[in-house]
Amino acid sequence: MKKKLLSTAMSMVLVFALMGTAQAATPENPWKFSSSSIQFYNDGSNTFYKGIWTTGASRWSGTGNVTMGTGTKYDFRAGNQKVSPTKDNDWDGICYTTYSNGIASKTRAWVNEYYTTQSRYSPSITEGVATHELGHALGLAHNDSEPSVMKSFTFWSDGSLARTNTSPTSADKDTVKKKYGTIALSQANPSTPVVHIDASWAYGYRDYTALANAVDAIVEGQVVQENGVRKSGSGAPETYRTESEFQISEVIKGNASLRNSTINVLQLGGRDREAIVVSDDTTPLKQGDQSILFLKQNEDGTYRVVNEDTSIFMKVTNQTLQDGKMEMYQNQKSKALVSKENLKGVTN
Ligand SMILES: [Zn+2]
């Protein structure tokens, strides 16, 4: 799916080059609403949490290519929940989209009160998180390369504000226009319903040192078993998380006694006979994968890879190594190559 999205993005770039438009648009997710007039049920628990969604919707309406407002539709709800990061991952906002044939059929967007009740989250910043999630609902993906409300995280780990745009920027507007304006471009067409998870991370990390400082453990090892989907509560697709057993060969940071033991690592999404739940923010770990993982521990004893791909470093296979003696790893978010020695160095 990632490759398909990438090639779609590439052809978009080509289209824009042909049109003579210099600026890139925010990347797309493979769905849209069936109409440019979009209603959602405002599930905010009080005036404040209702207000952030109303504000976010008016900002997208302000782009001129959609009208978004509150109504009574139950297939699109937006509200607030309180989810501890030790029970899931470190998101301050999340959007779950079920879609089929490129059209969204069910949308759930939440801001996470665990974060939004913290003093760091001013009303304006929380409105920005809500606007970001409504962007996902409309079918926009993350844009970390130019000014965008679709920046994938809210704060830098040093506490400074990262998502400085709390309203759609010109790059975001271009994508809304492309999806909902007069020029219709082809959509990816999955034949079975797919649920997509799109988060807004609470924190981003400027470098590996900042990430290392934030995590409980950095471990090297191998996936020895795929345990499949773990559901919670109702078992709804939104709760799908995938568990892998990871055997640790070296502890770079954290409890040294973890060496030679096996831990369970959770990732967003998963698939079984009932649903396919996808997060483009994570690369599902497969049996045999050798990697270095930056981890925080959950309250049930499992571990999470912080911000998913940000914390997954896959060992590069020997064939592609330029120097066979160096153990090289590839970060799954940035695709940057880094040596094991460098990763060990960041904890010093
Ligand atoms: Zn997001």
mmCIF file of C-alpha atoms in Angstrom, residues 7-344:
data_model
loop_
_atom_site.group_PDB
_atom_site.id
_atom_site.type_symbol
_atom_site.label_atom_id
_atom_site.label_comp_id
_atom_site.label_asym_id
_atom_site.label_seq_id
_atom_site.Cartn_x
_atom_site.Cartn_y
_atom_site.Cartn_z
ATOM 1 C CA SER A 7 3.759 6.174 -6.818
ATOM 2 C CA THR A 8 0.471 8.083 -6.637
ATOM 3 C CA ALA A 9 2.331 10.929 -4.965
ATOM 4 C CA MET A 10 4.995 10.774 -7.671
ATOM 5 C CA SER A 11 2.427 11.058 -10.438
ATOM 6 C CA MET A 12 0.880 14.031 -8.616
ATOM 7 C CA VAL A 13 4.260 15.715 -8.633
ATOM 8 C CA LEU A 14 4.463 15.068 -12.366
ATOM 9 C CA VAL A 15 0.990 16.474 -12.941
ATOM 10 C CA PHE A 16 1.927 19.614 -11.073
ATOM 11 C CA ALA A 17 5.179 19.937 -12.974
ATOM 12 C CA LEU A 18 3.181 19.807 -16.215
ATOM 13 C CA MET A 19 0.758 22.413 -14.909
ATOM 14 C CA GLY A 20 3.683 24.656 -14.097
ATOM 15 C CA THR A 21 2.766 24.834 -10.411
ATOM 16 C CA ALA A 22 5.891 25.149 -8.347
ATOM 17 C CA GLN A 23 4.481 24.390 -4.927
ATOM 18 C CA ALA A 24 3.905 20.834 -3.776
ATOM 19 C CA ALA A 25 0.589 19.906 -2.227
ATOM 20 C CA THR A 26 0.094 18.042 1.031
ATOM 21 C CA PRO A 27 0.115 14.262 0.391
ATOM 22 C CA GLU A 28 -3.211 12.473 0.087
ATOM 23 C CA ASN A 29 -4.760 9.477 1.741
ATOM 24 C CA PRO A 30 -6.713 7.181 -0.587
ATOM 25 C CA TRP A 31 -10.226 8.320 0.340
ATOM 26 C CA LYS A 32 -12.592 11.263 0.223
ATOM 27 C CA PHE A 33 -16.156 11.954 1.222
ATOM 28 C CA SER A 34 -18.742 11.256 -1.462
ATOM 29 C CA SER A 35 -19.823 14.887 -1.392
ATOM 30 C CA SER A 36 -18.055 18.177 -0.775
ATOM 31 C CA SER A 37 -20.849 19.050 1.666
ATOM 32 C CA ILE A 38 -19.872 17.195 4.822
ATOM 33 C CA GLN A 39 -21.733 16.881 8.105
ATOM 34 C CA PHE A 40 -20.483 15.361 11.327
ATOM 35 C CA TYR A 41 -21.972 14.644 14.723
ATOM 36 C CA ASN A 42 -20.228 16.813 17.291
ATOM 37 C CA ASP A 43 -19.527 14.449 20.176
ATOM 38 C CA GLY A 44 -17.545 16.989 22.211
ATOM 39 C CA SER A 45 -18.290 16.453 25.903
ATOM 40 C CA ASN A 46 -18.605 20.149 26.762
ATOM 41 C CA THR A 47 -18.626 23.602 25.208
ATOM 42 C CA PHE A 48 -14.862 23.655 24.792
ATOM 43 C CA TYR A 49 -14.589 20.262 23.124
ATOM 44 C CA LYS A 50 -17.575 21.003 20.896
ATOM 45 C CA GLY A 51 -16.007 24.326 19.997
ATOM 46 C CA ILE A 52 -12.694 22.927 18.768
ATOM 47 C CA TRP A 53 -14.468 20.780 16.158
ATOM 48 C CA THR A 54 -16.761 23.599 15.072
ATOM 49 C CA THR A 55 -13.718 25.836 14.683
ATOM 50 C CA GLY A 56 -11.750 23.177 12.812
ATOM 51 C CA ALA A 57 -14.659 22.535 10.453
ATOM 52 C CA SER A 58 -15.052 26.235 9.688
ATOM 53 C CA ARG A 59 -11.358 26.433 8.808
ATOM 54 C CA TRP A 60 -11.703 23.663 6.232
ATOM 55 C CA SER A 61 -14.889 25.270 4.924
ATOM 56 C CA GLY A 62 -12.793 28.397 4.543
ATOM 57 C CA THR A 63 -10.676 26.655 1.915
ATOM 58 C CA GLY A 64 -13.631 27.132 -0.433
ATOM 59 C CA ASN A 65 -13.782 23.588 -1.787
ATOM 60 C CA VAL A 66 -15.736 21.857 0.988
ATOM 61 C CA THR A 67 -18.413 22.848 3.438
ATOM 62 C CA MET A 68 -18.030 21.099 6.747
ATOM 63 C CA GLY A 69 -20.467 21.524 9.600
ATOM 64 C CA THR A 70 -22.213 19.832 12.475
ATOM 65 C CA GLY A 71 -25.241 17.684 11.865
ATOM 66 C CA THR A 72 -26.758 14.470 13.097
ATOM 67 C CA LYS A 73 -24.859 11.962 10.975
ATOM 68 C CA TYR A 74 -23.609 9.093 13.083
ATOM 69 C CA ASP A 75 -21.156 7.737 10.521
ATOM 70 C CA PHE A 76 -18.876 10.716 11.207
ATOM 71 C CA ARG A 77 -18.310 11.611 14.838
ATOM 72 C CA ALA A 78 -15.741 13.925 16.362
ATOM 73 C CA GLY A 79 -15.132 14.310 20.064
ATOM 74 C CA ASN A 80 -12.765 13.806 22.950
ATOM 75 C CA GLN A 81 -11.465 10.796 24.824
ATOM 76 C CA LYS A 82 -8.900 10.285 27.546
ATOM 77 C CA VAL A 83 -6.352 7.626 26.618
ATOM 78 C CA SER A 84 -3.148 7.175 28.575
ATOM 79 C CA PRO A 85 -0.089 6.752 26.337
ATOM 80 C CA THR A 86 0.806 3.711 28.443
ATOM 81 C CA LYS A 87 -2.334 2.070 27.070
ATOM 82 C CA ASP A 88 -1.819 2.931 23.416
ATOM 83 C CA ASN A 89 0.698 5.267 21.843
ATOM 84 C CA ASP A 90 1.615 8.883 22.378
ATOM 85 C CA TRP A 91 -1.085 10.550 20.278
ATOM 86 C CA ASP A 92 -2.914 13.763 21.136
ATOM 87 C CA GLY A 93 -5.336 13.311 18.265
ATOM 88 C CA ILE A 94 -6.416 10.393 16.112
ATOM 89 C CA CYS A 95 -8.701 9.717 13.184
ATOM 90 C CA TYR A 96 -10.107 6.331 12.203
ATOM 91 C CA THR A 97 -11.442 6.143 8.669
ATOM 92 C CA THR A 98 -13.268 3.200 7.127
ATOM 93 C CA TYR A 99 -13.341 3.471 3.356
ATOM 94 C CA SER A 100 -14.224 1.459 0.308
ATOM 95 C CA ASN A 101 -13.703 2.253 -3.358
ATOM 96 C CA GLY A 102 -12.012 5.471 -2.330
ATOM 97 C CA ILE A 103 -15.032 6.769 -0.400
ATOM 98 C CA ALA A 104 -15.104 7.203 3.380
ATOM 99 C CA SER A 105 -18.016 5.366 4.993
ATOM 100 C CA LYS A 106 -17.260 5.791 8.704
ATOM 101 C CA THR A 107 -15.085 8.343 10.473
ATOM 102 C CA ARG A 108 -14.169 8.763 14.135
ATOM 103 C CA ALA A 109 -11.932 11.653 15.159
ATOM 104 C CA TRP A 110 -10.805 12.284 18.725
ATOM 105 C CA VAL A 111 -8.543 14.589 20.621
ATOM 106 C CA ASN A 112 -6.886 13.033 23.643
ATOM 107 C CA GLU A 113 -7.712 14.771 26.926
ATOM 108 C CA TYR A 114 -4.659 13.143 28.487
ATOM 109 C CA TYR A 115 -2.705 15.781 26.569
ATOM 110 C CA THR A 116 -5.228 18.524 25.867
ATOM 111 C CA THR A 117 -5.827 19.106 29.590
ATOM 112 C CA GLN A 118 -2.111 19.828 30.073
ATOM 113 C CA SER A 119 -1.212 23.521 30.393
ATOM 114 C CA ARG A 120 1.078 23.257 27.365
ATOM 115 C CA TYR A 121 -2.009 22.725 25.199
ATOM 116 C CA SER A 122 -3.531 26.173 24.829
ATOM 117 C CA PRO A 123 -7.042 26.312 23.341
ATOM 118 C CA SER A 124 -5.493 27.451 20.061
ATOM 119 C CA ILE A 125 -3.129 24.468 19.941
ATOM 120 C CA THR A 126 -5.955 22.032 20.714
ATOM 121 C CA GLU A 127 -8.015 23.638 17.938
ATOM 122 C CA GLY A 128 -5.032 22.950 15.700
ATOM 123 C CA VAL A 129 -5.086 19.264 16.693
ATOM 124 C CA ALA A 130 -8.813 19.078 15.875
ATOM 125 C CA THR A 131 -8.241 20.815 12.539
ATOM 126 C CA HIS A 132 -5.435 18.340 11.802
ATOM 127 C CA GLU A 133 -7.706 15.362 12.484
ATOM 128 C CA LEU A 134 -10.486 16.797 10.305
ATOM 129 C CA GLY A 135 -7.834 17.062 7.589
ATOM 130 C CA HIS A 136 -7.274 13.308 7.900
ATOM 131 C CA ALA A 137 -11.039 12.798 7.738
ATOM 132 C CA LEU A 138 -11.087 14.717 4.445
ATOM 133 C CA GLY A 139 -8.329 12.455 3.104
ATOM 134 C CA LEU A 140 -5.163 14.457 3.722
ATOM 135 C CA ALA A 141 -2.010 12.696 4.900
ATOM 136 C CA HIS A 142 0.946 14.075 6.841
ATOM 137 C CA ASN A 143 3.128 16.872 5.530
ATOM 138 C CA ASP A 144 6.353 17.381 7.468
ATOM 139 C CA SER A 145 8.236 19.026 4.615
ATOM 140 C CA GLU A 146 6.466 22.370 4.222
ATOM 141 C CA PRO A 147 4.144 24.635 6.240
ATOM 142 C CA SER A 148 1.014 22.557 6.930
ATOM 143 C CA VAL A 149 -1.605 21.925 9.588
ATOM 144 C CA MET A 150 -0.950 18.280 8.663
ATOM 145 C CA LYS A 151 2.441 18.318 10.410
ATOM 146 C CA SER A 152 2.587 14.928 12.092
ATOM 147 C CA PHE A 153 3.285 16.116 15.630
ATOM 148 C CA THR A 154 2.299 19.022 17.856
ATOM 149 C CA PHE A 155 5.368 19.765 19.976
ATOM 150 C CA TRP A 156 9.064 19.112 19.758
ATOM 151 C CA SER A 157 10.290 16.967 22.617
ATOM 152 C CA ASP A 158 11.928 20.067 24.141
ATOM 153 C CA GLY A 159 8.427 21.511 24.567
ATOM 154 C CA SER A 160 8.571 24.101 21.788
ATOM 155 C CA LEU A 161 5.645 24.278 19.391
ATOM 156 C CA ALA A 162 6.099 22.273 16.189
ATOM 157 C CA ARG A 163 2.701 22.577 14.490
ATOM 158 C CA THR A 164 2.779 26.357 14.164
ATOM 159 C CA ASN A 165 0.040 26.327 11.516
ATOM 160 C CA THR A 166 -3.306 25.648 13.174
ATOM 161 C CA SER A 167 -5.286 26.331 9.985
ATOM 162 C CA PRO A 168 -4.968 24.850 6.479
ATOM 163 C CA THR A 169 -2.024 26.337 4.575
ATOM 164 C CA SER A 170 -1.746 26.800 0.826
ATOM 165 C CA ALA A 171 -0.233 23.298 0.508
ATOM 166 C CA ASP A 172 -3.233 21.867 2.401
ATOM 167 C CA LYS A 173 -5.709 23.914 0.360
ATOM 168 C CA ASP A 174 -4.168 22.634 -2.869
ATOM 169 C CA THR A 175 -4.919 19.071 -1.798
ATOM 170 C CA VAL A 176 -8.487 19.864 -0.734
ATOM 171 C CA LYS A 177 -9.036 21.506 -4.099
ATOM 172 C CA LYS A 178 -7.534 18.532 -5.888
ATOM 173 C CA LYS A 179 -9.781 16.088 -4.022
ATOM 174 C CA TYR A 180 -13.008 18.092 -3.889
ATOM 175 C CA GLY A 181 -12.615 20.744 -6.560
ATOM 176 C CA THR A 182 -13.537 20.498 -10.197
ATOM 177 C CA ILE A 183 -10.446 18.580 -11.268
ATOM 178 C CA ALA A 184 -11.140 14.970 -10.297
ATOM 179 C CA LEU A 185 -8.068 12.782 -10.069
ATOM 180 C CA SER A 186 -8.324 9.023 -9.801
ATOM 181 C CA GLN A 187 -8.357 7.488 -6.347
ATOM 182 C CA ALA A 188 -6.865 4.256 -5.146
ATOM 183 C CA ASN A 189 -9.646 1.684 -5.151
ATOM 184 C CA PRO A 190 -9.321 -0.987 -2.495
ATOM 185 C CA SER A 191 -12.007 -3.624 -3.053
ATOM 186 C CA THR A 192 -12.607 -4.452 0.616
ATOM 187 C CA PRO A 193 -13.367 -1.958 3.368
ATOM 188 C CA VAL A 194 -10.223 -0.751 5.045
ATOM 189 C CA VAL A 195 -9.896 1.156 8.293
ATOM 190 C CA HIS A 196 -7.131 3.725 8.351
ATOM 191 C CA ILE A 197 -5.558 5.121 11.540
ATOM 192 C CA ASP A 198 -4.016 8.594 11.387
ATOM 193 C CA ALA A 199 -2.547 10.084 14.529
ATOM 194 C CA SER A 200 -1.235 13.436 15.574
ATOM 195 C CA TRP A 201 1.741 12.667 17.783
ATOM 196 C CA ALA A 202 2.076 14.737 20.920
ATOM 197 C CA TYR A 203 5.834 15.122 20.454
ATOM 198 C CA GLY A 204 8.334 15.027 17.635
ATOM 199 C CA TYR A 205 12.061 14.481 18.002
ATOM 200 C CA ARG A 206 14.674 16.714 16.429
ATOM 201 C CA ASP A 207 17.327 13.988 16.444
ATOM 202 C CA TYR A 208 18.114 10.512 17.757
ATOM 203 C CA THR A 209 19.502 11.959 20.996
ATOM 204 C CA ALA A 210 16.180 13.655 21.773
ATOM 205 C CA LEU A 211 14.378 10.402 20.997
ATOM 206 C CA ALA A 212 16.814 8.385 23.122
ATOM 207 C CA ASN A 213 16.247 10.732 26.056
ATOM 208 C CA ALA A 214 12.487 10.198 25.815
ATOM 209 C CA VAL A 215 12.355 6.411 25.757
ATOM 210 C CA ASP A 216 12.603 3.735 28.441
ATOM 211 C CA ALA A 217 14.677 1.323 26.392
ATOM 212 C CA ILE A 218 16.703 0.988 23.197
ATOM 213 C CA VAL A 219 17.186 -2.619 22.203
ATOM 214 C CA GLU A 220 18.631 -4.598 19.351
ATOM 215 C CA GLY A 221 17.182 -7.935 18.423
ATOM 216 C CA GLN A 222 14.920 -9.957 16.209
ATOM 217 C CA VAL A 223 11.221 -10.615 15.791
ATOM 218 C CA VAL A 224 10.787 -14.262 16.753
ATOM 219 C CA GLN A 225 7.018 -14.466 16.466
ATOM 220 C CA GLU A 226 4.064 -12.513 15.106
ATOM 221 C CA ASN A 227 1.250 -12.813 17.634
ATOM 222 C CA GLY A 228 -1.285 -11.076 15.425
ATOM 223 C CA VAL A 229 -4.085 -8.739 16.388
ATOM 224 C CA ARG A 230 -4.907 -7.712 19.937
ATOM 225 C CA LYS A 231 -8.308 -6.130 20.367
ATOM 226 C CA SER A 232 -9.776 -4.437 23.377
ATOM 227 C CA GLY A 233 -13.241 -3.643 24.640
ATOM 228 C CA SER A 234 -15.782 -4.048 21.881
ATOM 229 C CA GLY A 235 -13.141 -5.386 19.515
ATOM 230 C CA ALA A 236 -13.941 -2.647 17.010
ATOM 231 C CA PRO A 237 -11.361 -2.110 14.244
ATOM 232 C CA GLU A 238 -10.262 1.097 15.990
ATOM 233 C CA THR A 239 -8.853 -1.029 18.799
ATOM 234 C CA TYR A 240 -6.726 -3.260 16.563
ATOM 235 C CA ARG A 241 -3.102 -3.393 17.644
ATOM 236 C CA THR A 242 -0.556 -5.922 16.432
ATOM 237 C CA GLU A 243 1.752 -7.717 18.820
ATOM 238 C CA SER A 244 5.203 -9.073 18.001
ATOM 239 C CA GLU A 245 7.564 -11.073 20.180
ATOM 240 C CA PHE A 246 10.979 -9.493 20.044
ATOM 241 C CA GLN A 247 14.060 -11.304 21.307
ATOM 242 C CA ILE A 248 16.654 -8.897 22.633
ATOM 243 C CA SER A 249 20.313 -9.510 21.804
ATOM 244 C CA GLU A 250 21.670 -6.230 23.149
ATOM 245 C CA VAL A 251 20.388 -3.510 25.454
ATOM 246 C CA ILE A 252 21.642 -0.095 24.310
ATOM 247 C CA LYS A 253 19.582 1.816 26.873
ATOM 248 C CA GLY A 254 17.473 0.533 29.728
ATOM 249 C CA ASN A 255 17.335 -2.493 31.976
ATOM 250 C CA ALA A 256 20.406 -4.591 31.105
ATOM 251 C CA SER A 257 18.707 -7.753 32.360
ATOM 252 C CA LEU A 258 16.403 -7.601 29.329
ATOM 253 C CA ARG A 259 19.273 -9.047 27.306
ATOM 254 C CA ASN A 260 18.393 -12.489 25.907
ATOM 255 C CA SER A 261 14.794 -12.097 27.014
ATOM 256 C CA THR A 262 11.715 -11.699 24.843
ATOM 257 C CA ILE A 263 9.372 -8.742 25.068
ATOM 258 C CA ASN A 264 6.033 -8.032 23.409
ATOM 259 C CA VAL A 265 5.912 -4.981 21.145
ATOM 260 C CA LEU A 266 2.631 -3.371 20.067
ATOM 261 C CA GLN A 267 2.013 -1.443 16.850
ATOM 262 C CA LEU A 268 -1.016 0.436 15.555
ATOM 263 C CA GLY A 269 -3.381 -1.476 13.281
ATOM 264 C CA GLY A 270 -3.511 -5.082 12.181
ATOM 265 C CA ARG A 271 -5.565 -7.460 10.125
ATOM 266 C CA ASP A 272 -7.696 -10.510 10.698
ATOM 267 C CA ARG A 273 -10.733 -12.077 9.021
ATOM 268 C CA GLU A 274 -12.999 -9.261 10.150
ATOM 269 C CA ALA A 275 -11.053 -6.161 9.235
ATOM 270 C CA ILE A 276 -7.960 -4.678 7.675
ATOM 271 C CA VAL A 277 -6.690 -1.840 9.841
ATOM 272 C CA VAL A 278 -3.823 0.168 8.398
ATOM 273 C CA SER A 279 -1.554 2.876 9.748
ATOM 274 C CA ASP A 280 0.828 4.492 7.278
ATOM 275 C CA ASP A 281 2.774 5.683 10.308
ATOM 276 C CA THR A 282 4.099 2.214 11.019
ATOM 277 C CA THR A 283 5.873 -0.651 9.275
ATOM 278 C CA PRO A 284 4.466 -3.945 10.558
ATOM 279 C CA LEU A 285 7.242 -6.028 12.118
ATOM 280 C CA LYS A 286 7.654 -9.440 10.509
ATOM 281 C CA GLN A 287 9.108 -12.635 11.885
ATOM 282 C CA GLY A 288 12.854 -12.623 11.270
ATOM 283 C CA ASP A 289 13.136 -8.829 11.102
ATOM 284 C CA GLN A 290 16.335 -7.659 12.755
ATOM 285 C CA SER A 291 16.027 -4.214 14.183
ATOM 286 C CA ILE A 292 16.843 -1.656 16.803
ATOM 287 C CA LEU A 293 13.737 -0.338 18.567
ATOM 288 C CA PHE A 294 13.281 2.759 20.744
ATOM 289 C CA LEU A 295 10.637 1.747 23.278
ATOM 290 C CA LYS A 296 8.415 2.928 26.058
ATOM 291 C CA GLN A 297 6.765 0.439 28.367
ATOM 292 C CA ASN A 298 2.984 0.163 28.612
ATOM 293 C CA GLU A 299 1.155 -0.402 31.865
ATOM 294 C CA ASP A 300 0.395 -4.011 30.936
ATOM 295 C CA GLY A 301 4.110 -4.745 30.511
ATOM 296 C CA THR A 302 4.141 -4.646 26.712
ATOM 297 C CA TYR A 303 6.210 -2.061 24.871
ATOM 298 C CA ARG A 304 5.358 0.484 22.195
ATOM 299 C CA VAL A 305 7.611 1.929 19.506
ATOM 300 C CA VAL A 306 7.389 5.655 20.195
ATOM 301 C CA ASN A 307 5.591 7.420 17.305
ATOM 302 C CA GLU A 308 5.786 4.082 15.444
ATOM 303 C CA ASP A 309 8.181 4.332 12.424
ATOM 304 C CA THR A 310 10.131 7.106 14.163
ATOM 305 C CA SER A 311 11.407 4.445 16.580
ATOM 306 C CA ILE A 312 11.929 1.499 14.220
ATOM 307 C CA PHE A 313 15.393 0.969 12.729
ATOM 308 C CA MET A 314 15.531 -2.020 10.372
ATOM 309 C CA LYS A 315 18.818 -3.779 9.761
ATOM 310 C CA VAL A 316 19.924 -3.333 6.173
ATOM 311 C CA THR A 317 20.544 -6.681 4.492
ATOM 312 C CA ASN A 318 24.117 -7.635 3.713
ATOM 313 C CA GLN A 319 23.624 -7.443 -0.046
ATOM 314 C CA THR A 320 22.890 -3.744 0.097
ATOM 315 C CA LEU A 321 25.688 -2.921 2.510
ATOM 316 C CA GLN A 322 28.532 -0.956 1.034
ATOM 317 C CA ASP A 323 30.819 -1.913 3.866
ATOM 318 C CA GLY A 324 29.953 -5.393 5.088
ATOM 319 C CA LYS A 325 31.687 -4.821 8.383
ATOM 320 C CA MET A 326 29.408 -2.029 9.521
ATOM 321 C CA GLU A 327 26.021 -2.874 10.937
ATOM 322 C CA MET A 328 23.719 -0.376 9.264
ATOM 323 C CA TYR A 329 20.115 0.330 10.157
ATOM 324 C CA GLN A 330 17.432 2.273 8.314
ATOM 325 C CA ASN A 331 15.004 4.508 10.163
ATOM 326 C CA GLN A 332 11.533 3.657 8.889
ATOM 327 C CA LYS A 333 10.214 7.224 9.091
ATOM 328 C CA SER A 334 13.057 9.212 7.521
ATOM 329 C CA LYS A 335 14.581 6.271 5.574
ATOM 330 C CA ALA A 336 17.971 7.584 6.755
ATOM 331 C CA LEU A 337 20.752 5.038 7.248
ATOM 332 C CA VAL A 338 22.563 5.019 10.564
ATOM 333 C CA SER A 339 25.194 2.704 11.967
ATOM 334 C CA LYS A 340 24.672 0.758 15.159
ATOM 335 C CA GLU A 341 27.706 2.519 16.601
ATOM 336 C CA ASN A 342 26.080 5.904 15.976
ATOM 337 C CA LEU A 343 22.862 4.753 17.625
ATOM 338 C CA LYS A 344 24.850 3.535 20.620
#
